[in-house]
PDB file of C-alpha atoms and ligand atoms in Angstrom:
ATOM      1  CA  UNK A  15     -12.278 -65.994  19.289  1.00  0.00           C
ATOM      2  CA  UNK A  16     -15.836 -64.458  19.583  1.00  0.00           C
ATOM      3  CA  UNK A  17     -17.754 -61.922  21.590  1.00  0.00           C
ATOM      4  CA  UNK A  18     -20.269 -62.968  24.184  1.00  0.00           C
ATOM      5  CA  UNK A  19     -23.644 -61.556  25.544  1.00  0.00           C
ATOM      6  CA  UNK A  20     -23.829 -61.682  29.290  1.00  0.00           C
ATOM      7  CA  UNK A  21     -26.379 -61.376  32.094  1.00  0.00           C
ATOM      8  CA  UNK A  22     -27.104 -57.656  31.765  1.00  0.00           C
ATOM      9  CA  UNK A  23     -29.047 -58.258  28.642  1.00  0.00           C
ATOM     10  CA  UNK A  24     -31.559 -60.562  30.248  1.00  0.00           C
ATOM     11  CA  UNK A  25     -35.013 -58.880  30.489  1.00  0.00           C
ATOM     12  CA  UNK A  26     -33.605 -55.888  28.765  1.00  0.00           C
ATOM     13  CA  UNK A  27     -32.784 -56.900  25.229  1.00  0.00           C
ATOM     14  CA  UNK A  28     -32.173 -53.471  24.005  1.00  0.00           C
ATOM     15  CA  UNK A  29     -31.056 -54.754  20.480  1.00  0.00           C
ATOM     16  CA  UNK A  30     -28.862 -51.643  19.651  1.00  0.00           C
ATOM     17  CA  UNK A  31     -25.991 -54.186  19.169  1.00  0.00           C
ATOM     18  CA  UNK A  32     -27.766 -55.836  16.210  1.00  0.00           C
ATOM     19  CA  UNK A  33     -27.736 -52.860  13.807  1.00  0.00           C
ATOM     20  CA  UNK A  34     -24.000 -52.634  13.813  1.00  0.00           C
ATOM     21  CA  UNK A  35     -23.058 -56.244  13.211  1.00  0.00           C
ATOM     22  CA  UNK A  36     -21.489 -56.601   9.880  1.00  0.00           C
ATOM     23  CA  UNK A  37     -21.996 -60.406   9.770  1.00  0.00           C
ATOM     24  CA  UNK A  38     -25.532 -60.819  11.324  1.00  0.00           C
ATOM     25  CA  UNK A  39     -24.307 -63.025  14.137  1.00  0.00           C
ATOM     26  CA  UNK A  40     -27.060 -62.244  16.658  1.00  0.00           C
ATOM     27  CA  UNK A  41     -29.725 -64.753  17.609  1.00  0.00           C
ATOM     28  CA  UNK A  42     -32.844 -63.812  19.513  1.00  0.00           C
ATOM     29  CA  UNK A  43     -34.648 -65.444  22.450  1.00  0.00           C
ATOM     30  CA  UNK A  44     -37.691 -64.206  24.070  1.00  0.00           C
ATOM     31  CA  UNK A  45     -35.795 -62.248  26.861  1.00  0.00           C
ATOM     32  CA  UNK A  46     -32.205 -62.417  25.756  1.00  0.00           C
ATOM     33  CA  UNK A  47     -29.830 -62.242  22.697  1.00  0.00           C
ATOM     34  CA  UNK A  48     -26.758 -64.419  21.994  1.00  0.00           C
ATOM     35  CA  UNK A  49     -23.879 -64.222  19.554  1.00  0.00           C
ATOM     36  CA  UNK A  50     -23.101 -67.154  17.247  1.00  0.00           C
ATOM     37  CA  UNK A  51     -19.406 -67.912  17.922  1.00  0.00           C
ATOM     38  CA  UNK A  52     -19.041 -69.451  14.537  1.00  0.00           C
ATOM     39  CA  UNK A  53     -20.259 -66.287  12.765  1.00  0.00           C
ATOM     40  CA  UNK A  54     -18.646 -63.619  14.996  1.00  0.00           C
ATOM     41  CA  UNK A  55     -15.618 -61.981  13.399  1.00  0.00           C
ATOM     42  CA  UNK A  56     -14.518 -60.365  16.598  1.00  0.00           C
ATOM     43  CA  UNK A  57     -14.784 -56.760  15.102  1.00  0.00           C
ATOM     44  CA  UNK A  58     -16.089 -55.548  18.497  1.00  0.00           C
ATOM     45  CA  UNK A  59     -18.266 -52.693  17.167  1.00  0.00           C
ATOM     46  CA  UNK A  60     -21.287 -54.075  19.084  1.00  0.00           C
ATOM     47  CA  UNK A  61     -19.591 -53.756  22.441  1.00  0.00           C
ATOM     48  CA  UNK A  62     -19.919 -49.880  22.680  1.00  0.00           C
ATOM     49  CA  UNK A  63     -23.500 -49.980  21.422  1.00  0.00           C
ATOM     50  CA  UNK A  64     -25.018 -51.849  24.407  1.00  0.00           C
ATOM     51  CA  UNK A  65     -26.535 -49.548  26.881  1.00  0.00           C
ATOM     52  CA  UNK A  66     -25.861 -52.037  29.785  1.00  0.00           C
ATOM     53  CA  UNK A  67     -22.390 -53.136  28.613  1.00  0.00           C
ATOM     54  CA  UNK A  68     -23.615 -56.806  28.338  1.00  0.00           C
ATOM     55  CA  UNK A  69     -21.077 -57.637  25.588  1.00  0.00           C
ATOM     56  CA  UNK A  70     -17.492 -58.666  26.017  1.00  0.00           C
ATOM     57  CA  UNK A  71     -14.718 -60.203  23.978  1.00  0.00           C
ATOM     58  CA  UNK A  72     -14.539 -63.820  25.019  1.00  0.00           C
ATOM     59  CA  UNK A  73     -11.094 -63.317  26.750  1.00  0.00           C
ATOM     60  CA  UNK A  74     -12.525 -60.394  28.705  1.00  0.00           C
ATOM     61  CA  UNK A  75     -15.676 -62.021  30.103  1.00  0.00           C
ATOM     62  CA  UNK A  76     -15.589 -61.505  33.847  1.00  0.00           C
ATOM     63  CA  UNK A  77     -14.956 -64.580  35.831  1.00  0.00           C
ATOM     64  CA  UNK A  78     -18.465 -64.636  37.437  1.00  0.00           C
ATOM     65  CA  UNK A  79     -19.968 -64.557  33.891  1.00  0.00           C
ATOM     66  CA  UNK A  80     -17.929 -67.117  32.265  1.00  0.00           C
ATOM     67  CA  UNK A  81     -20.832 -69.593  32.007  1.00  0.00           C
ATOM     68  CA  UNK A  82     -22.312 -67.242  29.431  1.00  0.00           C
ATOM     69  CA  UNK A  83     -19.666 -68.382  26.832  1.00  0.00           C
ATOM     70  CA  UNK A  84     -21.353 -71.798  26.911  1.00  0.00           C
ATOM     71  CA  UNK A  85     -24.904 -70.329  27.100  1.00  0.00           C
ATOM     72  CA  UNK A  86     -24.204 -68.237  23.869  1.00  0.00           C
ATOM     73  CA  UNK A  87     -22.751 -71.308  21.986  1.00  0.00           C
ATOM     74  CA  UNK A  88     -25.624 -73.536  23.004  1.00  0.00           C
ATOM     75  CA  UNK A  89     -28.596 -71.125  22.545  1.00  0.00           C
ATOM     76  CA  UNK A  90     -27.395 -69.901  19.107  1.00  0.00           C
ATOM     77  CA  UNK A  91     -28.167 -73.315  17.742  1.00  0.00           C
ATOM     78  CA  UNK A  92     -31.823 -73.106  18.644  1.00  0.00           C
ATOM     79  CA  UNK A  93     -32.734 -69.361  18.303  1.00  0.00           C
ATOM     80  CA  UNK A  94     -33.610 -67.502  15.104  1.00  0.00           C
ATOM     81  CA  UNK A  95     -31.388 -64.848  13.501  1.00  0.00           C
ATOM     82  CA  UNK A  96     -32.171 -61.102  14.252  1.00  0.00           C
ATOM     83  CA  UNK A  97     -30.511 -58.531  11.809  1.00  0.00           C
ATOM     84  CA  UNK A  98     -32.377 -55.211  12.701  1.00  0.00           C
ATOM     85  CA  UNK A  99     -33.111 -53.642  15.981  1.00  0.00           C
ATOM     86  CA  UNK A 100     -36.467 -53.888  17.531  1.00  0.00           C
ATOM     87  CA  UNK A 101     -38.017 -52.165  20.628  1.00  0.00           C
ATOM     88  CA  UNK A 102     -36.467 -53.156  23.883  1.00  0.00           C
ATOM     89  CA  UNK A 103     -38.477 -55.398  26.170  1.00  0.00           C
ATOM     90  CA  UNK A 104     -41.262 -53.325  27.878  1.00  0.00           C
ATOM     91  CA  UNK A 105     -39.613 -53.327  31.378  1.00  0.00           C
ATOM     92  CA  UNK A 106     -36.009 -52.938  30.169  1.00  0.00           C
ATOM     93  CA  UNK A 107     -35.315 -49.791  32.110  1.00  0.00           C
ATOM     94  CA  UNK A 108     -36.560 -51.399  35.232  1.00  0.00           C
ATOM     95  CA  UNK A 109     -34.173 -54.390  34.894  1.00  0.00           C
ATOM     96  CA  UNK A 110     -31.071 -52.547  33.520  1.00  0.00           C
ATOM     97  CA  UNK A 111     -29.369 -52.257  36.898  1.00  0.00           C
ATOM     98  CA  UNK A 112     -30.453 -55.592  38.404  1.00  0.00           C
ATOM     99  CA  UNK A 113     -27.946 -58.262  38.827  1.00  0.00           C
ATOM    100  CA  UNK A 114     -28.293 -62.084  39.156  1.00  0.00           C
ATOM    101  CA  UNK A 115     -30.764 -62.318  36.395  1.00  0.00           C
ATOM    102  CA  UNK A 116     -29.882 -65.731  35.083  1.00  0.00           C
ATOM    103  CA  UNK A 117     -32.762 -67.389  36.896  1.00  0.00           C
ATOM    104  CA  UNK A 118     -35.050 -65.299  34.542  1.00  0.00           C
ATOM    105  CA  UNK A 119     -33.318 -66.462  31.293  1.00  0.00           C
ATOM    106  CA  UNK A 120     -35.953 -68.122  29.067  1.00  0.00           C
ATOM    107  CA  UNK A 121     -34.202 -70.746  26.837  1.00  0.00           C
TER     108      UNK A 121
HETATM  109 FE1  LIG B  15     -28.686 -57.174  24.872  1.00  0.00          FE
HETATM  110 FE2  LIG B  15     -27.251 -55.090  24.929  1.00  0.00          FE
HETATM  111 FE3  LIG B  15     -27.834 -56.165  22.664  1.00  0.00          FE
HETATM  112  S1  LIG B  15     -29.074 -55.382  26.076  1.00  0.00           S
HETATM  113  S2  LIG B  15     -29.731 -57.009  22.954  1.00  0.00           S
HETATM  114  S3  LIG B  15     -26.664 -57.055  24.247  1.00  0.00           S
HETATM  115  S4  LIG B  15     -27.601 -53.948  23.093  1.00  0.00           S
END
């Protein structure tokens, strides 16, 4: 099993999750982050770190967000690793409570 980054992360990308990952399983795109399902050891420490609660255990991903399981496994193959937090995206606080952000995901 793995953990999965879901929609709330899009356009926010706070990256607090990255610092606590013991296996460096995060991959970074321009406005989203994903978890490499091959690397994730299911420790769950990242879940509580995300200010917008974007990360779920695979089996707990809400039904309307299930497509993010595939999105994480696909994008992890093309995006570079990130192992330390960076600044959130400039308008993260503006977007943190917005839903239906998938249309803004830059792949
Ligand atoms: Fe995204 Fe939350 Fe990490 S917004 S970058 S999953 S801390």
